[in-house]
Amino acid sequence: MLKRAASLTVALGLALSLLAAGVYAQQGEWSEPTLWQHSTAGVERMMWKDGDTLYFAKDYDIYTSEWDALWNVWLEPVPVPGPINTGANEINPCIVGGGRVMYFARYSPLTDYDFYRSVWDEGQGAWGEPEKIEEISTDDQEWDIWVDEAETVLYLTTKGAFGGTEPLGGRDVWKSTRVGDRWTTPVNLGPPINTEGNEWSIFVDPAGRVYVDGQRDETAGGYDVYVAEDTSSEPRNLGAPINSGDDERCVWVGEGEIWISIPNGEGGAGNYDIWYTTRQ
């Protein structure tokens, strides 16, 4: 925690400028990030919280942990049941449809990461066989995906190109809508959301605010989390205490809570760890 504490001095001036811009006035004050209790020396990242269930990538398989309200603890993580996890890497779960639909990315040596969709099988008590979503997968690396609850709109990040449009940077955010049982050709969001750098992660909160992680102007150090009021607005750095001299990645935002992943952060368990902050 010493590195994070020291880095707050760097980020404080940035936070104050953002406060004047109204970012914190909209979002409130946030607590110093807390290390999630099941973070280990391995990889825990790419979180998605669905009610009292936390989905995340653990050593590149998808796991869940349940919140025990009686004891106020998260239960020991377990792999998701069903044919989601394989010998390949599975990452970035996105849970929608009342907790019954999972979108995620899976690695292939031929096409890198591609997007898949699985439906919960109540009779089997497990996730069903995933289907690759061809219309939003390329031969390059797809990475993160956010889908609305009704499965009508999605945003994704990728190194790939769609419809003859090349990415602005290394990885960009793209948007697709669902028509019938297919997704339309993704459209690049362009600036100011996308930059000549990398936009790795994407999340949209219920108010329509767009969150990305990346290395932009006014960074507190390394990768930071940024928020834009909508897809046409300039993203602003969230500032301290969320951003610091460490790399803040893989953001998930709920009512009064923000979850992030930090690689090799001071006070962490090692490698990628999960941290969370709550509104005070």
Short mmCIF file of the C-alpha atoms (twelve columns), coordinates in Angstrom:
data_MODEL
# 
_entry.id   MODEL 
# 
loop_
_atom_site.group_PDB 
_atom_site.id 
_atom_site.type_symbol 
_atom_site.label_atom_id 
_atom_site.label_alt_id 
_atom_site.label_comp_id 
_atom_site.label_asym_id 
_atom_site.label_seq_id 
_atom_site.Cartn_x 
_atom_site.Cartn_y 
_atom_site.Cartn_z 
_atom_site.pdbx_PDB_model_num 
ATOM 1   C CA . MET A 1   0.000   0.000   0.000   1 
ATOM 2   C CA . LEU A 2   3.016   2.351   0.369   1 
ATOM 3   C CA . LYS A 3   3.345   2.811   -3.380  1 
ATOM 4   C CA . ARG A 4   -0.371  3.490   -3.757  1 
ATOM 5   C CA . ALA A 5   -0.318  5.940   -0.848  1 
ATOM 6   C CA . ALA A 6   2.678   7.814   -2.236  1 
ATOM 7   C CA . SER A 7   1.162   7.936   -5.694  1 
ATOM 8   C CA . LEU A 8   -1.916  9.679   -4.339  1 
ATOM 9   C CA . THR A 9   0.185   12.830  -4.033  1 
ATOM 10  C CA . VAL A 10  0.742   12.740  -7.799  1 
ATOM 11  C CA . ALA A 11  -2.930  12.100  -8.471  1 
ATOM 12  C CA . LEU A 12  -4.311  14.610  -5.960  1 
ATOM 13  C CA . GLY A 13  -3.859  17.653  -8.160  1 
ATOM 14  C CA . LEU A 14  -5.506  15.781  -11.000 1 
ATOM 15  C CA . ALA A 15  -8.408  14.785  -8.750  1 
ATOM 16  C CA . LEU A 16  -8.946  18.386  -7.662  1 
ATOM 17  C CA . SER A 17  -9.089  19.593  -11.254 1 
ATOM 18  C CA . LEU A 18  -11.628 16.903  -12.065 1 
ATOM 19  C CA . LEU A 19  -13.676 17.871  -9.048  1 
ATOM 20  C CA . ALA A 20  -13.913 21.372  -10.433 1 
ATOM 21  C CA . ALA A 21  -15.031 19.882  -13.745 1 
ATOM 22  C CA . GLY A 22  -17.895 18.145  -11.984 1 
ATOM 23  C CA . VAL A 23  -16.792 14.529  -12.306 1 
ATOM 24  C CA . TYR A 24  -16.736 13.803  -8.579  1 
ATOM 25  C CA . ALA A 25  -19.833 15.908  -8.054  1 
ATOM 26  C CA . GLN A 26  -21.658 13.376  -10.192 1 
ATOM 27  C CA . GLN A 27  -20.015 10.283  -8.761  1 
ATOM 28  C CA . GLY A 28  -19.360 11.173  -5.122  1 
ATOM 29  C CA . GLU A 29  -16.316 10.442  -2.969  1 
ATOM 30  C CA . TRP A 30  -14.694 7.026   -3.220  1 
ATOM 31  C CA . SER A 31  -12.853 5.035   -0.577  1 
ATOM 32  C CA . GLU A 32  -9.242  3.949   -0.912  1 
ATOM 33  C CA . PRO A 33  -9.313  0.715   -2.988  1 
ATOM 34  C CA . THR A 34  -9.409  -2.517  -0.966  1 
ATOM 35  C CA . LEU A 35  -7.783  -5.761  -2.080  1 
ATOM 36  C CA . TRP A 36  -10.406 -8.429  -2.743  1 
ATOM 37  C CA . GLN A 37  -9.994  -11.278 -0.255  1 
ATOM 38  C CA . HIS A 38  -9.486  -14.031 -2.857  1 
ATOM 39  C CA . SER A 39  -6.704  -12.329 -4.788  1 
ATOM 40  C CA . THR A 40  -3.664  -14.621 -5.056  1 
ATOM 41  C CA . ALA A 41  -0.172  -14.709 -6.526  1 
ATOM 42  C CA . GLY A 42  -1.813  -15.862 -9.756  1 
ATOM 43  C CA . VAL A 43  -4.038  -13.886 -12.138 1 
ATOM 44  C CA . GLU A 44  -7.421  -12.530 -11.026 1 
ATOM 45  C CA . ARG A 45  -8.871  -9.873  -13.314 1 
ATOM 46  C CA . MET A 46  -11.699 -8.961  -15.754 1 
ATOM 47  C CA . MET A 47  -14.532 -8.841  -13.212 1 
ATOM 48  C CA . TRP A 48  -18.280 -8.779  -13.787 1 
ATOM 49  C CA . LYS A 49  -20.575 -8.523  -10.776 1 
ATOM 50  C CA . ASP A 50  -24.094 -9.918  -11.191 1 
ATOM 51  C CA . GLY A 51  -26.012 -9.337  -7.970  1 
ATOM 52  C CA . ASP A 52  -24.220 -11.325 -5.259  1 
ATOM 53  C CA . THR A 53  -22.102 -13.265 -7.751  1 
ATOM 54  C CA . LEU A 54  -18.699 -12.109 -8.936  1 
ATOM 55  C CA . TYR A 55  -17.489 -13.523 -12.251 1 
ATOM 56  C CA . PHE A 56  -13.839 -13.081 -13.169 1 
ATOM 57  C CA . ALA A 57  -10.918 -14.593 -15.054 1 
ATOM 58  C CA . LYS A 58  -8.642  -16.618 -12.780 1 
ATOM 59  C CA . ASP A 59  -5.478  -17.807 -14.508 1 
ATOM 60  C CA . TYR A 60  -7.466  -17.399 -17.743 1 
ATOM 61  C CA . ASP A 61  -10.409 -19.589 -16.849 1 
ATOM 62  C CA . ILE A 62  -13.730 -18.093 -15.753 1 
ATOM 63  C CA . TYR A 63  -14.608 -18.466 -12.072 1 
ATOM 64  C CA . THR A 64  -17.352 -17.275 -9.752  1 
ATOM 65  C CA . SER A 65  -17.531 -16.340 -6.099  1 
ATOM 66  C CA . GLU A 66  -20.755 -15.896 -4.131  1 
ATOM 67  C CA . TRP A 67  -21.315 -13.244 -1.466  1 
ATOM 68  C CA . ASP A 68  -22.321 -14.723 1.898   1 
ATOM 69  C CA . ALA A 69  -24.467 -12.020 3.496   1 
ATOM 70  C CA . LEU A 70  -24.651 -13.896 6.807   1 
ATOM 71  C CA . TRP A 71  -20.888 -13.860 7.351   1 
ATOM 72  C CA . ASN A 72  -20.126 -10.842 5.151   1 
ATOM 73  C CA . VAL A 73  -17.517 -12.719 3.138   1 
ATOM 74  C CA . TRP A 74  -16.979 -13.859 -0.421  1 
ATOM 75  C CA . LEU A 75  -17.004 -17.648 -0.698  1 
ATOM 76  C CA . GLU A 76  -14.129 -19.607 -2.196  1 
ATOM 77  C CA . PRO A 77  -14.080 -19.123 -5.985  1 
ATOM 78  C CA . VAL A 78  -14.993 -22.084 -8.200  1 
ATOM 79  C CA . PRO A 79  -14.866 -22.610 -11.979 1 
ATOM 80  C CA . VAL A 80  -18.158 -21.910 -13.731 1 
ATOM 81  C CA . PRO A 81  -20.005 -25.188 -14.433 1 
ATOM 82  C CA . GLY A 82  -20.402 -26.388 -17.990 1 
ATOM 83  C CA . PRO A 83  -18.223 -26.247 -21.129 1 
ATOM 84  C CA . ILE A 84  -17.063 -22.639 -20.762 1 
ATOM 85  C CA . ASN A 85  -13.495 -23.351 -19.653 1 
ATOM 86  C CA . THR A 86  -11.203 -25.322 -21.949 1 
ATOM 87  C CA . GLY A 87  -7.497  -25.882 -22.452 1 
ATOM 88  C CA . ALA A 88  -7.464  -22.482 -24.159 1 
ATOM 89  C CA . ASN A 89  -7.781  -19.115 -22.391 1 
ATOM 90  C CA . GLU A 90  -11.216 -17.729 -21.496 1 
ATOM 91  C CA . ILE A 91  -11.495 -14.085 -20.428 1 
ATOM 92  C CA . ASN A 92  -13.779 -11.087 -19.883 1 
ATOM 93  C CA . PRO A 93  -17.144 -12.550 -18.818 1 
ATOM 94  C CA . CYS A 94  -20.204 -10.336 -19.338 1 
ATOM 95  C CA . ILE A 95  -23.422 -11.542 -17.690 1 
ATOM 96  C CA . VAL A 96  -26.819 -10.322 -18.955 1 
ATOM 97  C CA . GLY A 97  -30.363 -11.554 -19.484 1 
ATOM 98  C CA . GLY A 98  -31.145 -11.840 -15.785 1 
ATOM 99  C CA . GLY A 99  -27.965 -13.798 -15.136 1 
ATOM 100 C CA . ARG A 100 -28.797 -16.427 -17.751 1 
ATOM 101 C CA . VAL A 101 -26.570 -15.321 -20.645 1 
ATOM 102 C CA . MET A 102 -22.784 -15.090 -20.672 1 
ATOM 103 C CA . TYR A 103 -20.635 -13.371 -23.274 1 
ATOM 104 C CA . PHE A 104 -16.886 -13.932 -23.099 1 
ATOM 105 C CA . ALA A 105 -13.730 -14.202 -25.212 1 
ATOM 106 C CA . ARG A 106 -11.821 -17.419 -25.959 1 
ATOM 107 C CA . TYR A 107 -8.373  -17.817 -27.471 1 
ATOM 108 C CA . SER A 108 -7.632  -19.696 -30.695 1 
ATOM 109 C CA . PRO A 109 -4.143  -20.058 -32.221 1 
ATOM 110 C CA . LEU A 110 -5.713  -19.342 -35.625 1 
ATOM 111 C CA . THR A 111 -7.744  -16.194 -34.871 1 
ATOM 112 C CA . ASP A 112 -6.484  -15.061 -31.443 1 
ATOM 113 C CA . TYR A 113 -9.351  -14.126 -29.060 1 
ATOM 114 C CA . ASP A 114 -12.936 -14.299 -30.382 1 
ATOM 115 C CA . PHE A 115 -16.310 -13.660 -28.748 1 
ATOM 116 C CA . TYR A 116 -18.697 -16.396 -27.614 1 
ATOM 117 C CA . ARG A 117 -22.178 -16.571 -26.106 1 
ATOM 118 C CA . SER A 118 -23.531 -19.208 -23.702 1 
ATOM 119 C CA . VAL A 119 -26.994 -19.666 -22.162 1 
ATOM 120 C CA . TRP A 120 -27.578 -21.091 -18.688 1 
ATOM 121 C CA . ASP A 121 -29.183 -24.554 -18.735 1 
ATOM 122 C CA . GLU A 122 -31.462 -24.707 -15.695 1 
ATOM 123 C CA . GLY A 123 -32.019 -28.450 -16.049 1 
ATOM 124 C CA . GLN A 124 -28.299 -29.204 -16.080 1 
ATOM 125 C CA . GLY A 125 -27.412 -26.526 -13.566 1 
ATOM 126 C CA . ALA A 126 -24.617 -25.445 -15.872 1 
ATOM 127 C CA . TRP A 127 -23.774 -23.191 -18.772 1 
ATOM 128 C CA . GLY A 128 -24.640 -24.495 -22.222 1 
ATOM 129 C CA . GLU A 129 -22.277 -25.061 -25.131 1 
ATOM 130 C CA . PRO A 130 -20.876 -21.659 -26.186 1 
ATOM 131 C CA . GLU A 131 -21.429 -20.440 -29.730 1 
ATOM 132 C CA . LYS A 132 -18.910 -18.238 -31.484 1 
ATOM 133 C CA . ILE A 133 -20.368 -14.889 -32.582 1 
ATOM 134 C CA . GLU A 134 -18.936 -14.689 -36.071 1 
ATOM 135 C CA . GLU A 135 -20.204 -11.212 -36.969 1 
ATOM 136 C CA . ILE A 136 -18.244 -9.542  -34.147 1 
ATOM 137 C CA . SER A 137 -15.109 -11.696 -34.334 1 
ATOM 138 C CA . THR A 138 -12.125 -11.112 -36.627 1 
ATOM 139 C CA . ASP A 139 -8.826  -12.838 -37.346 1 
ATOM 140 C CA . ASP A 140 -7.170  -10.358 -34.979 1 
ATOM 141 C CA . GLN A 141 -7.427  -10.085 -31.221 1 
ATOM 142 C CA . GLU A 142 -10.851 -9.334  -29.758 1 
ATOM 143 C CA . TRP A 143 -10.628 -8.522  -26.057 1 
ATOM 144 C CA . ASP A 144 -13.356 -6.975  -23.907 1 
ATOM 145 C CA . ILE A 145 -17.125 -6.903  -24.416 1 
ATOM 146 C CA . TRP A 146 -20.043 -5.084  -22.789 1 
ATOM 147 C CA . VAL A 147 -23.633 -6.038  -23.680 1 
ATOM 148 C CA . ASP A 148 -26.804 -4.379  -22.399 1 
ATOM 149 C CA . GLU A 149 -29.229 -6.431  -20.310 1 
ATOM 150 C CA . ALA A 150 -31.689 -6.906  -23.193 1 
ATOM 151 C CA . GLU A 151 -28.936 -7.880  -25.660 1 
ATOM 152 C CA . THR A 152 -29.761 -5.092  -28.096 1 
ATOM 153 C CA . VAL A 153 -26.502 -3.111  -28.001 1 
ATOM 154 C CA . LEU A 154 -22.902 -4.106  -27.425 1 
ATOM 155 C CA . TYR A 155 -19.508 -2.459  -27.256 1 
ATOM 156 C CA . LEU A 156 -16.286 -4.354  -27.812 1 
ATOM 157 C CA . THR A 157 -12.559 -3.740  -27.946 1 
ATOM 158 C CA . THR A 158 -10.359 -5.297  -30.601 1 
ATOM 159 C CA . LYS A 159 -7.205  -4.952  -32.678 1 
ATOM 160 C CA . GLY A 160 -9.272  -5.986  -35.680 1 
ATOM 161 C CA . ALA A 161 -11.103 -4.070  -38.399 1 
ATOM 162 C CA . PHE A 162 -14.756 -4.203  -39.440 1 
ATOM 163 C CA . GLY A 163 -16.478 -3.098  -42.633 1 
ATOM 164 C CA . GLY A 164 -13.254 -1.875  -44.184 1 
ATOM 165 C CA . THR A 165 -12.597 0.549   -41.300 1 
ATOM 166 C CA . GLU A 166 -9.179  0.241   -39.700 1 
ATOM 167 C CA . PRO A 167 -8.702  0.937   -35.975 1 
ATOM 168 C CA . LEU A 168 -7.537  4.391   -34.937 1 
ATOM 169 C CA . GLY A 169 -4.998  2.934   -32.514 1 
ATOM 170 C CA . GLY A 170 -3.711  -0.407  -31.316 1 
ATOM 171 C CA . ARG A 171 -7.079  -1.408  -29.851 1 
ATOM 172 C CA . ASP A 172 -10.314 0.510   -30.306 1 
ATOM 173 C CA . VAL A 173 -13.881 0.498   -28.999 1 
ATOM 174 C CA . TRP A 174 -16.588 -0.487  -31.513 1 
ATOM 175 C CA . LYS A 175 -20.391 -0.556  -31.298 1 
ATOM 176 C CA . SER A 176 -22.889 -3.066  -32.711 1 
ATOM 177 C CA . THR A 177 -26.672 -3.415  -32.458 1 
ATOM 178 C CA . ARG A 178 -28.734 -6.560  -32.684 1 
ATOM 179 C CA . VAL A 179 -31.160 -7.024  -35.580 1 
ATOM 180 C CA . GLY A 180 -33.150 -10.236 -35.306 1 
ATOM 181 C CA . ASP A 181 -30.749 -12.950 -34.235 1 
ATOM 182 C CA . ARG A 182 -27.608 -11.296 -35.627 1 
ATOM 183 C CA . TRP A 183 -25.336 -8.430  -34.680 1 
ATOM 184 C CA . THR A 184 -24.686 -5.649  -37.174 1 
ATOM 185 C CA . THR A 185 -21.190 -4.919  -38.450 1 
ATOM 186 C CA . PRO A 186 -19.458 -3.046  -35.607 1 
ATOM 187 C CA . VAL A 187 -18.865 0.686   -36.078 1 
ATOM 188 C CA . ASN A 188 -15.727 2.339   -34.733 1 
ATOM 189 C CA . LEU A 189 -16.561 4.961   -32.081 1 
ATOM 190 C CA . GLY A 190 -13.685 7.139   -33.266 1 
ATOM 191 C CA . PRO A 191 -12.369 10.023  -31.163 1 
ATOM 192 C CA . PRO A 192 -12.680 11.169  -28.474 1 
ATOM 193 C CA . ILE A 193 -13.326 7.671   -27.030 1 
ATOM 194 C CA . ASN A 194 -10.659 6.033   -29.186 1 
ATOM 195 C CA . THR A 195 -7.084  7.280   -29.365 1 
ATOM 196 C CA . GLU A 196 -3.912  6.339   -31.207 1 
ATOM 197 C CA . GLY A 197 -3.072  4.209   -28.171 1 
ATOM 198 C CA . ASN A 198 -4.907  1.216   -26.719 1 
ATOM 199 C CA . GLU A 199 -8.416  1.120   -25.307 1 
ATOM 200 C CA . TRP A 200 -8.389  -2.301  -23.675 1 
ATOM 201 C CA . SER A 201 -11.526 -2.348  -21.538 1 
ATOM 202 C CA . ILE A 202 -15.045 -0.989  -22.004 1 
ATOM 203 C CA . PHE A 203 -17.955 -0.583  -19.592 1 
ATOM 204 C CA . VAL A 204 -21.191 1.423   -19.772 1 
ATOM 205 C CA . ASP A 205 -23.060 2.230   -16.559 1 
ATOM 206 C CA . PRO A 206 -26.872 2.561   -16.252 1 
ATOM 207 C CA . ALA A 207 -26.618 6.342   -16.779 1 
ATOM 208 C CA . GLY A 208 -24.895 5.795   -20.129 1 
ATOM 209 C CA . ARG A 209 -21.452 6.880   -18.948 1 
ATOM 210 C CA . VAL A 210 -18.640 5.140   -20.792 1 
ATOM 211 C CA . TYR A 211 -15.573 3.815   -18.945 1 
ATOM 212 C CA . VAL A 212 -12.305 2.831   -20.614 1 
ATOM 213 C CA . ASP A 213 -8.798  2.115   -19.415 1 
ATOM 214 C CA . GLY A 214 -5.775  3.455   -21.242 1 
ATOM 215 C CA . GLN A 215 -2.808  5.815   -21.256 1 
ATOM 216 C CA . ARG A 216 -4.083  9.310   -22.042 1 
ATOM 217 C CA . ASP A 217 -3.214  12.855  -21.111 1 
ATOM 218 C CA . GLU A 218 -3.236  13.644  -17.380 1 
ATOM 219 C CA . THR A 219 -2.443  10.049  -16.454 1 
ATOM 220 C CA . ALA A 220 -1.654  9.469   -12.791 1 
ATOM 221 C CA . GLY A 221 0.787   6.791   -13.910 1 
ATOM 222 C CA . GLY A 222 0.662   3.932   -16.404 1 
ATOM 223 C CA . TYR A 223 -2.859  2.837   -17.275 1 
ATOM 224 C CA . ASP A 224 -5.745  4.733   -15.678 1 
ATOM 225 C CA . VAL A 225 -9.533  4.472   -15.752 1 
ATOM 226 C CA . TYR A 226 -11.404 7.228   -17.614 1 
ATOM 227 C CA . VAL A 227 -15.091 8.117   -17.832 1 
ATOM 228 C CA . ALA A 228 -17.069 9.954   -20.525 1 
ATOM 229 C CA . GLU A 229 -20.632 11.194  -20.159 1 
ATOM 230 C CA . ASP A 230 -21.513 9.428   -23.427 1 
ATOM 231 C CA . THR A 231 -19.800 8.087   -26.552 1 
ATOM 232 C CA . SER A 232 -19.370 11.585  -28.022 1 
ATOM 233 C CA . SER A 233 -17.832 13.179  -24.909 1 
ATOM 234 C CA . GLU A 234 -14.173 13.503  -23.970 1 
ATOM 235 C CA . PRO A 235 -13.198 10.889  -21.346 1 
ATOM 236 C CA . ARG A 236 -11.921 12.310  -18.047 1 
ATOM 237 C CA . ASN A 237 -9.500  10.689  -15.654 1 
ATOM 238 C CA . LEU A 238 -11.294 9.405   -12.535 1 
ATOM 239 C CA . GLY A 239 -8.417  10.658  -10.414 1 
ATOM 240 C CA . ALA A 240 -7.497  9.624   -6.879  1 
ATOM 241 C CA . PRO A 241 -8.092  7.414   -5.046  1 
ATOM 242 C CA . ILE A 242 -9.106  5.113   -7.922  1 
ATOM 243 C CA . ASN A 243 -6.154  5.957   -10.167 1 
ATOM 244 C CA . SER A 244 -2.601  5.997   -8.851  1 
ATOM 245 C CA . GLY A 245 0.971   5.345   -9.949  1 
ATOM 246 C CA . ASP A 246 -0.023  1.719   -10.542 1 
ATOM 247 C CA . ASP A 247 -1.843  0.427   -13.630 1 
ATOM 248 C CA . GLU A 248 -5.622  0.444   -13.124 1 
ATOM 249 C CA . ARG A 249 -7.357  -1.890  -15.577 1 
ATOM 250 C CA . CYS A 250 -10.548 -3.869  -16.300 1 
ATOM 251 C CA . VAL A 251 -13.175 -1.591  -14.777 1 
ATOM 252 C CA . TRP A 252 -16.664 -2.667  -13.632 1 
ATOM 253 C CA . VAL A 253 -19.039 -0.074  -12.160 1 
ATOM 254 C CA . GLY A 254 -22.140 -0.654  -10.035 1 
ATOM 255 C CA . GLU A 255 -24.340 1.417   -7.753  1 
ATOM 256 C CA . GLY A 256 -21.881 2.926   -5.280  1 
ATOM 257 C CA . GLU A 257 -19.015 0.581   -6.171  1 
ATOM 258 C CA . ILE A 258 -16.170 0.351   -8.666  1 
ATOM 259 C CA . TRP A 259 -14.062 -2.769  -9.255  1 
ATOM 260 C CA . ILE A 260 -10.664 -2.631  -10.952 1 
ATOM 261 C CA . SER A 261 -7.709  -4.921  -11.559 1 
ATOM 262 C CA . ILE A 262 -4.142  -3.856  -10.789 1 
ATOM 263 C CA . PRO A 263 -1.053  -5.824  -11.903 1 
ATOM 264 C CA . ASN A 264 1.732   -6.149  -9.338  1 
ATOM 265 C CA . GLY A 265 0.405   -3.282  -7.233  1 
ATOM 266 C CA . GLU A 266 1.993   -2.420  -3.897  1 
ATOM 267 C CA . GLY A 267 0.037   -4.212  -1.178  1 
ATOM 268 C CA . GLY A 268 -1.400  -6.715  -3.647  1 
ATOM 269 C CA . ALA A 269 -1.076  -10.490 -3.642  1 
ATOM 270 C CA . GLY A 270 1.001   -10.534 -6.830  1 
ATOM 271 C CA . ASN A 271 0.433   -10.480 -10.585 1 
ATOM 272 C CA . TYR A 272 -3.078  -9.207  -11.479 1 
ATOM 273 C CA . ASP A 273 -5.283  -8.657  -8.416  1 
ATOM 274 C CA . ILE A 274 -8.867  -7.517  -7.936  1 
ATOM 275 C CA . TRP A 275 -9.553  -4.339  -5.953  1 
ATOM 276 C CA . TYR A 276 -12.769 -2.507  -5.167  1 
ATOM 277 C CA . THR A 277 -13.809 0.896   -3.898  1 
ATOM 278 C CA . THR A 278 -17.130 2.086   -2.512  1 
ATOM 279 C CA . ARG A 279 -18.785 5.472   -2.326  1 
ATOM 280 C CA . GLN A 280 -18.413 6.963   1.143   1 
# 
